[in-house]
Amino acid sequence: MADGFPLPARRAPWALAVLALVGGFLLNLLAPRPYMGLPLLAAAGLVAGAMLSFRAAAVVAGLACAVTLALDLHHGRPADALYVDLAVVGLIGALALVVNRLLARQVEDLAQARGVAEAVQLAVLPDPPTAVGPLAVAASYTAAQTEARIGGDLYAVQDTPFGPRLMIGDVRGKGLQAIAAVAVAIGAFRQEAEYAPTLPELARRLDEALAREAARAGGPASDEDFTTALLAEVAADGGTVRLHNRGHPAPYLVHGGEVVRLDARVPRLPLGMGLGAAAAGPDETADTVVLPPGASLLLVTDGVTEARDARGTFYDPCRSSRLRRSPYTAPGTLVADLAADVGRWTGDGHQDDMAILAVTRAPADR
């Protein structure tokens, strides 16, 4: 059971089992009557059964029985007491072996479940292309729970007749319904990004697709079943970026050793709230920003912006000394640095799923 752990982690269970055996032996040998070592000898088998392989646990349980028998003979215990002591330690050792098998089966089931989850993750949220139009692309996904492989964060990148288009979002629902919404949002984006003439129109079509999915799932969405989304469209030459934000954390422009947050000019409500055109806000134009040569556009979910340190202070990419370095010639480095910086900030205790998507325009000298 411990074969997949690092060397120090594999040694610790052995140390505990040996400590219980040695402690039980010494107490049985040296303590005044009535002796107190029998529980520790029995505990050695339990520790081994819960934390070591089946073969190792059987060896420890056998040693515990042998030590019990040897000590009872040494002390001249009567036969009936000897049999009782041996039966107690042996029975607990046998139960520990049963527990070992049950735990091993759970580990196997968990590994299979994680494999299925990874397959679902790749099907629902495939890796984006490494390049699209004039941009290099990189992304990462970090689950809040180490055993999880899929959540409600999403991203997609696609080359379209209107230029490269990007989406990052966060489904706020729970469970399988949230995963279904992720699949619908990405599928609708890949379909409609080819035909919607503007980002606001693309957002409207995504909103309709999520509303249809909510209706099929059993009626109107609740107040918590919505999807925040940020849509971006890069000009064919990579010089400008249009942004349409539907209730999502703002993106960042990383260039020349500076990190600048690109707040939406007009606040808009998330997708999937069943409000139709009212959710888009009064201004249906997209915000436009310049993307200089060598600059990166950084899109994140709230697993980044709402990450907190031990004092409860929120992480701010604009204040990160790690990110304020120039130049970032590849988006993969930027994504890796941001993920590592958030991990350092939180002590690797992520409170929420974290998706990061970055695109970098080639430097002017290329």
Tab-separated table of C-alpha atoms in Angstrom:
chain	number	residue	atom	x	y	z
A	1	MET	CA	0.000	0.000	0.000
A	2	ALA	CA	2.882	2.374	0.575
A	3	ASP	CA	4.689	1.609	-2.685
A	4	GLY	CA	3.532	4.820	-4.367
A	5	PHE	CA	4.773	7.127	-1.594
A	6	PRO	CA	8.159	8.880	-1.379
A	7	LEU	CA	10.916	7.138	0.603
A	8	PRO	CA	10.426	9.114	3.866
A	9	ALA	CA	6.693	8.397	3.747
A	10	ARG	CA	7.365	4.669	3.267
A	11	ARG	CA	9.781	4.575	6.208
A	12	ALA	CA	7.409	6.215	8.690
A	13	PRO	CA	4.892	3.283	8.930
A	14	TRP	CA	7.766	0.841	9.378
A	15	ALA	CA	9.176	3.014	12.148
A	16	LEU	CA	5.802	3.098	13.921
A	17	ALA	CA	5.365	-0.690	13.644
A	18	VAL	CA	8.902	-1.377	14.912
A	19	LEU	CA	8.426	1.150	17.734
A	20	ALA	CA	5.233	-0.636	18.823
A	21	LEU	CA	6.980	-4.025	18.714
A	22	VAL	CA	10.023	-2.826	20.660
A	23	GLY	CA	7.915	-0.877	23.151
A	24	GLY	CA	5.628	-3.822	23.772
A	25	PHE	CA	8.610	-6.140	24.179
A	26	LEU	CA	10.334	-3.862	26.711
A	27	LEU	CA	7.168	-3.241	28.709
A	28	ASN	CA	6.428	-6.951	28.851
A	29	LEU	CA	10.010	-7.680	29.860
A	30	LEU	CA	10.742	-4.885	32.341
A	31	ALA	CA	7.480	-3.421	33.624
A	32	PRO	CA	6.233	-4.477	37.080
A	33	ARG	CA	3.379	-6.954	37.260
A	34	PRO	CA	0.744	-6.803	35.841
A	35	TYR	CA	2.697	-6.207	32.654
A	36	MET	CA	1.476	-3.547	30.154
A	37	GLY	CA	3.053	-4.471	26.833
A	38	LEU	CA	0.365	-6.617	25.208
A	39	PRO	CA	-1.672	-3.693	23.734
A	40	LEU	CA	1.442	-2.302	22.050
A	41	LEU	CA	2.272	-5.667	20.497
A	42	ALA	CA	-1.268	-5.882	19.125
A	43	ALA	CA	-1.021	-2.262	17.906
A	44	ALA	CA	2.034	-3.142	15.811
A	45	GLY	CA	-0.123	-5.384	13.629
A	46	LEU	CA	-2.802	-2.688	13.315
A	47	VAL	CA	-0.278	-0.036	12.244
A	48	ALA	CA	1.234	-2.389	9.673
A	49	GLY	CA	-2.164	-3.455	8.336
A	50	ALA	CA	-3.292	0.126	7.820
A	51	MET	CA	-0.077	1.541	6.370
A	52	LEU	CA	2.103	-1.190	4.867
A	53	SER	CA	1.767	-3.789	2.122
A	54	PHE	CA	-0.082	-7.052	2.818
A	55	ARG	CA	3.154	-9.048	2.945
A	56	ALA	CA	4.807	-6.569	5.318
A	57	ALA	CA	1.710	-6.475	7.512
A	58	ALA	CA	1.689	-10.283	7.708
A	59	VAL	CA	5.349	-10.261	8.737
A	60	VAL	CA	4.712	-7.705	11.492
A	61	ALA	CA	1.637	-9.572	12.746
A	62	GLY	CA	3.638	-12.801	12.810
A	63	LEU	CA	6.471	-11.113	14.708
A	64	ALA	CA	3.985	-9.736	17.242
A	65	CYS	CA	2.649	-13.264	17.860
A	66	ALA	CA	6.174	-14.672	18.137
A	67	VAL	CA	7.248	-11.985	20.611
A	68	THR	CA	4.084	-12.567	22.689
A	69	LEU	CA	4.716	-16.310	22.813
A	70	ALA	CA	8.395	-15.865	23.701
A	71	LEU	CA	7.659	-13.405	26.494
A	72	ASP	CA	4.923	-15.553	28.011
A	73	LEU	CA	7.260	-18.532	28.009
A	74	HIS	CA	9.987	-16.400	29.544
A	75	HIS	CA	7.669	-15.287	32.344
A	76	GLY	CA	6.349	-18.789	32.869
A	77	ARG	CA	2.758	-17.843	32.169
A	78	PRO	CA	0.248	-20.705	32.519
A	79	ALA	CA	-0.924	-22.368	29.336
A	80	ASP	CA	-4.446	-20.906	29.417
A	81	ALA	CA	-3.111	-17.335	29.839
A	82	LEU	CA	-0.550	-17.955	27.090
A	83	TYR	CA	-3.283	-19.104	24.719
A	84	VAL	CA	-5.423	-16.061	25.527
A	85	ASP	CA	-2.532	-13.638	24.933
A	86	LEU	CA	-1.619	-15.322	21.681
A	87	ALA	CA	-5.249	-15.395	20.527
A	88	VAL	CA	-5.707	-11.674	21.240
A	89	VAL	CA	-2.572	-10.580	19.355
A	90	GLY	CA	-3.217	-13.068	16.536
A	91	LEU	CA	-6.854	-12.050	16.118
A	92	ILE	CA	-5.994	-8.358	15.971
A	93	GLY	CA	-3.256	-9.140	13.454
A	94	ALA	CA	-5.737	-11.082	11.304
A	95	LEU	CA	-8.222	-8.214	11.448
A	96	ALA	CA	-5.421	-5.844	10.431
A	97	LEU	CA	-4.796	-7.974	7.339
A	98	VAL	CA	-8.487	-7.818	6.440
A	99	VAL	CA	-8.374	-4.029	6.829
A	100	ASN	CA	-5.276	-3.979	4.628
A	101	ARG	CA	-7.118	-5.775	1.828
A	102	LEU	CA	-10.111	-3.441	2.111
A	103	LEU	CA	-7.899	-0.364	1.973
A	104	ALA	CA	-5.994	-1.758	-1.005
A	105	ARG	CA	-9.279	-2.313	-2.833
A	106	GLN	CA	-10.330	1.270	-2.092
A	107	VAL	CA	-7.022	2.542	-3.458
A	108	GLU	CA	-7.567	0.546	-6.656
A	109	ASP	CA	-11.135	1.878	-6.992
A	110	LEU	CA	-9.901	5.428	-6.443
A	111	ALA	CA	-7.217	4.998	-9.098
A	112	GLN	CA	-9.835	3.777	-11.564
A	113	ALA	CA	-12.133	6.690	-10.700
A	114	ARG	CA	-9.299	9.154	-11.183
A	115	GLY	CA	-8.489	7.589	-14.533
A	116	VAL	CA	-12.102	8.010	-15.642
A	117	ALA	CA	-12.099	11.595	-14.371
A	118	GLU	CA	-8.937	12.351	-16.323
A	119	ALA	CA	-10.535	10.940	-19.480
A	120	VAL	CA	-13.634	13.070	-18.887
A	121	GLN	CA	-11.423	16.097	-18.264
A	122	LEU	CA	-9.608	15.618	-21.568
A	123	ALA	CA	-12.909	15.113	-23.397
A	124	VAL	CA	-14.675	18.105	-21.826
A	125	LEU	CA	-11.694	20.427	-21.456
A	126	PRO	CA	-8.995	19.483	-23.977
A	127	ASP	CA	-5.662	21.236	-24.031
A	128	PRO	CA	-5.727	24.341	-26.262
A	129	PRO	CA	-3.443	24.594	-29.294
A	130	THR	CA	0.061	25.856	-28.592
A	131	ALA	CA	-0.339	28.588	-31.214
A	132	VAL	CA	-3.217	30.355	-32.911
A	133	GLY	CA	-2.811	33.124	-35.479
A	134	PRO	CA	-0.039	35.486	-34.305
A	135	LEU	CA	-0.201	34.203	-30.722
A	136	ALA	CA	1.504	31.536	-28.662
A	137	VAL	CA	-0.899	29.865	-26.220
A	138	ALA	CA	-0.561	28.114	-22.838
A	139	ALA	CA	-3.030	27.047	-20.172
A	140	SER	CA	-3.206	25.174	-16.889
A	141	TYR	CA	-5.907	23.789	-14.641
A	142	THR	CA	-5.435	23.152	-10.910
A	143	ALA	CA	-8.200	21.455	-8.937
A	144	ALA	CA	-8.923	22.655	-5.412
A	145	GLN	CA	-8.903	19.049	-4.179
A	146	THR	CA	-5.867	16.978	-5.034
A	147	GLU	CA	-7.989	13.899	-5.800
A	148	ALA	CA	-10.231	15.827	-8.173
A	149	ARG	CA	-9.497	16.059	-11.888
A	150	ILE	CA	-12.447	18.046	-13.159
A	151	GLY	CA	-14.433	21.019	-11.958
A	152	GLY	CA	-16.427	24.019	-13.164
A	153	ASP	CA	-13.629	26.140	-14.635
A	154	LEU	CA	-13.252	26.169	-18.404
A	155	TYR	CA	-11.277	27.704	-21.242
A	156	ALA	CA	-11.138	27.435	-25.023
A	157	VAL	CA	-9.123	28.915	-27.874
A	158	GLN	CA	-10.160	28.908	-31.516
A	159	ASP	CA	-9.029	30.505	-34.771
A	160	THR	CA	-12.031	32.018	-36.563
A	161	PRO	CA	-12.739	34.175	-39.621
A	162	PHE	CA	-12.808	37.141	-37.212
A	163	GLY	CA	-9.395	36.364	-35.755
A	164	PRO	CA	-8.372	34.195	-32.802
A	165	ARG	CA	-11.082	34.041	-30.157
A	166	LEU	CA	-10.632	32.971	-26.556
A	167	MET	CA	-12.959	32.147	-23.697
A	168	ILE	CA	-12.395	31.523	-20.020
A	169	GLY	CA	-15.250	30.886	-17.613
A	170	ASP	CA	-16.459	29.460	-14.353
A	171	VAL	CA	-19.662	27.469	-13.924
A	172	ARG	CA	-21.127	28.168	-10.485
A	173	GLY	CA	-23.406	25.159	-10.271
A	174	LYS	CA	-22.508	21.905	-8.544
A	175	GLY	CA	-21.845	18.296	-9.479
A	176	LEU	CA	-22.721	16.670	-12.783
A	177	GLN	CA	-24.919	19.603	-13.794
A	178	ALA	CA	-21.881	21.892	-13.636
A	179	ILE	CA	-19.837	19.471	-15.768
A	180	ALA	CA	-22.687	19.363	-18.295
A	181	ALA	CA	-22.730	23.173	-18.362
A	182	VAL	CA	-18.973	23.203	-19.003
A	183	ALA	CA	-19.441	20.863	-21.956
A	184	VAL	CA	-22.323	22.968	-23.306
A	185	ALA	CA	-20.422	26.250	-22.918
A	186	ILE	CA	-17.321	24.950	-24.692
A	187	GLY	CA	-19.348	23.232	-27.411
A	188	ALA	CA	-21.433	26.353	-28.021
A	189	PHE	CA	-18.294	28.501	-28.132
A	190	ARG	CA	-16.628	26.270	-30.712
A	191	GLN	CA	-19.754	26.342	-32.858
A	192	GLU	CA	-20.805	29.973	-32.529
A	193	ALA	CA	-17.329	31.547	-32.513
A	194	GLU	CA	-17.160	30.717	-36.229
A	195	TYR	CA	-20.314	32.675	-37.090
A	196	ALA	CA	-21.142	35.317	-34.453
A	197	PRO	CA	-19.971	38.631	-35.959
A	198	THR	CA	-19.218	40.299	-32.599
A	199	LEU	CA	-18.294	39.243	-29.089
A	200	PRO	CA	-21.579	40.553	-27.590
A	201	GLU	CA	-23.481	38.483	-30.146
A	202	LEU	CA	-21.319	35.479	-29.320
A	203	ALA	CA	-22.104	35.976	-25.622
A	204	ARG	CA	-25.830	36.150	-26.417
A	205	ARG	CA	-25.685	32.840	-28.259
A	206	LEU	CA	-23.748	31.218	-25.412
A	207	ASP	CA	-26.375	32.542	-23.009
A	208	GLU	CA	-29.130	30.934	-25.058
A	209	ALA	CA	-27.280	27.612	-25.210
A	210	LEU	CA	-26.834	27.538	-21.425
A	211	ALA	CA	-30.493	28.488	-20.919
A	212	ARG	CA	-31.588	25.590	-23.147
A	213	GLU	CA	-29.354	23.212	-21.181
A	214	ALA	CA	-30.818	24.446	-17.890
A	215	ALA	CA	-34.344	23.874	-19.225
A	216	ARG	CA	-33.460	20.338	-20.310
A	217	ALA	CA	-31.932	19.692	-16.887
A	218	GLY	CA	-35.236	20.331	-15.173
A	219	GLY	CA	-36.387	23.880	-15.356
A	220	PRO	CA	-35.043	27.399	-14.908
A	221	ALA	CA	-31.633	27.806	-13.308
A	222	SER	CA	-31.435	28.889	-9.700
A	223	ASP	CA	-29.736	32.081	-8.554
A	224	GLU	CA	-26.500	30.130	-8.120
A	225	ASP	CA	-26.584	28.303	-11.453
A	226	PHE	CA	-24.808	30.704	-13.762
A	227	THR	CA	-21.561	30.966	-15.688
A	228	THR	CA	-19.144	33.841	-15.564
A	229	ALA	CA	-17.264	34.253	-18.823
A	230	LEU	CA	-14.671	36.440	-20.462
A	231	LEU	CA	-14.531	36.506	-24.254
A	232	ALA	CA	-11.566	37.879	-26.160
A	233	GLU	CA	-10.942	38.450	-29.856
A	234	VAL	CA	-7.465	39.231	-31.183
A	235	ALA	CA	-6.958	41.120	-34.429
A	236	ALA	CA	-5.382	39.222	-37.295
A	237	ASP	CA	-2.084	41.071	-36.827
A	238	GLY	CA	-2.214	40.612	-33.046
A	239	GLY	CA	-2.094	44.366	-32.401
A	240	THR	CA	-5.400	44.784	-30.590
A	241	VAL	CA	-7.685	42.710	-28.388
A	242	ARG	CA	-11.419	43.132	-27.952
A	243	LEU	CA	-12.851	42.010	-24.616
A	244	HIS	CA	-16.385	41.238	-23.506
A	245	ASN	CA	-16.716	40.418	-19.809
A	246	ARG	CA	-19.819	38.725	-18.401
A	247	GLY	CA	-19.255	38.882	-14.641
A	248	HIS	CA	-15.801	37.246	-14.755
A	249	PRO	CA	-12.537	38.350	-13.085
A	250	ALA	CA	-10.737	40.901	-15.238
A	251	PRO	CA	-7.840	39.837	-17.459
A	252	TYR	CA	-4.320	41.226	-17.177
A	253	LEU	CA	-1.882	42.733	-19.646
A	254	VAL	CA	1.673	41.618	-18.886
A	255	HIS	CA	4.342	43.641	-20.670
A	256	GLY	CA	7.590	45.437	-19.966
A	257	GLY	CA	7.793	44.303	-16.364
A	258	GLU	CA	4.289	45.552	-15.572
A	259	VAL	CA	1.040	43.734	-14.838
A	260	VAL	CA	-2.075	45.824	-15.587
A	261	ARG	CA	-5.631	44.731	-14.798
A	262	LEU	CA	-8.052	45.375	-17.652
A	263	ASP	CA	-11.319	46.166	-15.888
A	264	ALA	CA	-14.482	46.144	-17.975
A	265	ARG	CA	-15.704	49.581	-19.018
A	266	VAL	CA	-19.329	48.469	-18.519
A	267	PRO	CA	-20.253	45.873	-15.850
A	268	ARG	CA	-22.304	42.989	-17.200
A	269	LEU	CA	-24.102	40.057	-15.596
A	270	PRO	CA	-22.977	36.426	-16.039
A	271	LEU	CA	-24.396	34.004	-18.571
A	272	GLY	CA	-27.172	31.541	-17.853
A	273	MET	CA	-29.221	33.688	-15.497
A	274	GLY	CA	-32.283	33.619	-17.732
A	275	LEU	CA	-32.307	37.407	-18.258
A	276	GLY	CA	-31.695	37.389	-21.999
A	277	ALA	CA	-30.554	40.709	-23.477
A	278	ALA	CA	-30.931	42.475	-20.118
A	279	ALA	CA	-27.889	40.650	-18.791
A	280	ALA	CA	-25.611	42.115	-21.446
A	281	GLY	CA	-25.933	45.689	-20.174
A	282	PRO	CA	-26.841	48.862	-22.046
A	283	ASP	CA	-23.603	48.997	-24.095
A	284	GLU	CA	-23.195	46.163	-26.585
A	285	THR	CA	-19.719	47.155	-27.771
A	286	ALA	CA	-16.599	45.285	-26.733
A	287	ASP	CA	-13.710	46.935	-24.922
A	288	THR	CA	-10.565	47.332	-27.046
A	289	VAL	CA	-6.991	47.291	-25.738
A	290	VAL	CA	-3.627	47.394	-27.483
A	291	LEU	CA	-1.467	44.257	-27.356
A	292	PRO	CA	2.113	45.429	-27.996
A	293	PRO	CA	4.725	43.084	-29.509
A	294	GLY	CA	6.010	40.713	-26.836
A	295	ALA	CA	3.033	41.399	-24.545
A	296	SER	CA	0.871	38.702	-22.963
A	297	LEU	CA	-2.824	38.626	-22.223
A	298	LEU	CA	-3.480	36.690	-19.027
A	299	LEU	CA	-6.954	35.277	-18.322
A	300	VAL	CA	-7.736	33.663	-14.970
A	301	THR	CA	-10.615	32.353	-12.873
A	302	ASP	CA	-11.359	33.362	-9.307
A	303	GLY	CA	-9.188	30.545	-8.009
A	304	VAL	CA	-6.415	33.082	-8.661
A	305	THR	CA	-8.034	36.371	-7.675
A	306	GLU	CA	-9.711	34.984	-4.538
A	307	ALA	CA	-6.720	32.975	-3.314
A	308	ARG	CA	-5.913	34.028	0.277
A	309	ASP	CA	-2.828	33.804	2.427
A	310	ALA	CA	-2.764	32.856	6.120
A	311	ARG	CA	-3.947	36.353	7.100
A	312	GLY	CA	-6.887	36.263	4.688
A	313	THR	CA	-5.354	38.718	2.187
A	314	PHE	CA	-6.384	38.170	-1.427
A	315	TYR	CA	-3.740	37.485	-4.035
A	316	ASP	CA	-3.186	40.314	-6.538
A	317	PRO	CA	-1.214	39.516	-9.717
A	318	CYS	CA	-0.488	43.237	-10.185
A	319	ARG	CA	1.581	43.213	-6.991
A	320	SER	CA	3.466	40.023	-7.725
A	321	SER	CA	7.197	40.624	-7.963
A	322	ARG	CA	7.515	37.250	-9.669
A	323	LEU	CA	5.308	38.347	-12.574
A	324	ARG	CA	6.766	41.846	-12.912
A	325	ARG	CA	9.732	40.774	-14.933
A	326	SER	CA	10.456	41.314	-18.591
A	327	PRO	CA	10.269	39.826	-21.058
A	328	TYR	CA	7.932	36.840	-21.000
A	329	THR	CA	8.730	35.416	-24.387
A	330	ALA	CA	6.560	32.323	-23.923
A	331	PRO	CA	3.119	32.071	-22.294
A	332	GLY	CA	3.998	28.730	-20.713
A	333	THR	CA	6.533	30.421	-18.460
A	334	LEU	CA	3.989	33.052	-17.452
A	335	VAL	CA	1.359	30.418	-16.642
A	336	ALA	CA	3.836	28.358	-14.622
A	337	ASP	CA	5.073	31.410	-12.702
A	338	LEU	CA	1.546	32.520	-11.857
A	339	ALA	CA	0.495	29.049	-10.685
A	340	ALA	CA	3.644	28.761	-8.535
A	341	ASP	CA	3.142	32.253	-7.099
A	342	VAL	CA	-0.461	31.495	-6.118
A	343	GLY	CA	0.720	28.242	-4.525
A	344	ARG	CA	3.341	30.141	-2.543
A	345	TRP	CA	0.738	32.717	-1.471
A	346	THR	CA	-1.720	30.112	-0.211
A	347	GLY	CA	0.826	27.634	1.093
A	348	ASP	CA	-0.374	25.210	-1.619
A	349	GLY	CA	-3.805	25.194	-0.016
A	350	HIS	CA	-6.024	26.103	-2.976
A	351	GLN	CA	-9.493	27.161	-1.879
A	352	ASP	CA	-11.024	26.877	-5.360
A	353	ASP	CA	-10.328	25.409	-8.772
A	354	MET	CA	-7.861	27.556	-10.708
A	355	ALA	CA	-7.743	27.929	-14.494
A	356	ILE	CA	-5.131	30.062	-16.238
A	357	LEU	CA	-5.013	30.906	-19.939
A	358	ALA	CA	-2.277	33.081	-21.455
A	359	VAL	CA	-1.515	34.215	-25.004
A	360	THR	CA	1.661	36.016	-26.043
A	361	ARG	CA	2.254	38.118	-29.128
A	362	ALA	CA	5.608	37.544	-30.788
A	363	PRO	CA	8.249	40.246	-30.178
A	364	ALA	CA	8.729	42.828	-32.940
A	365	ASP	CA	12.154	41.507	-33.974
A	366	ARG	CA	10.789	38.121	-34.992
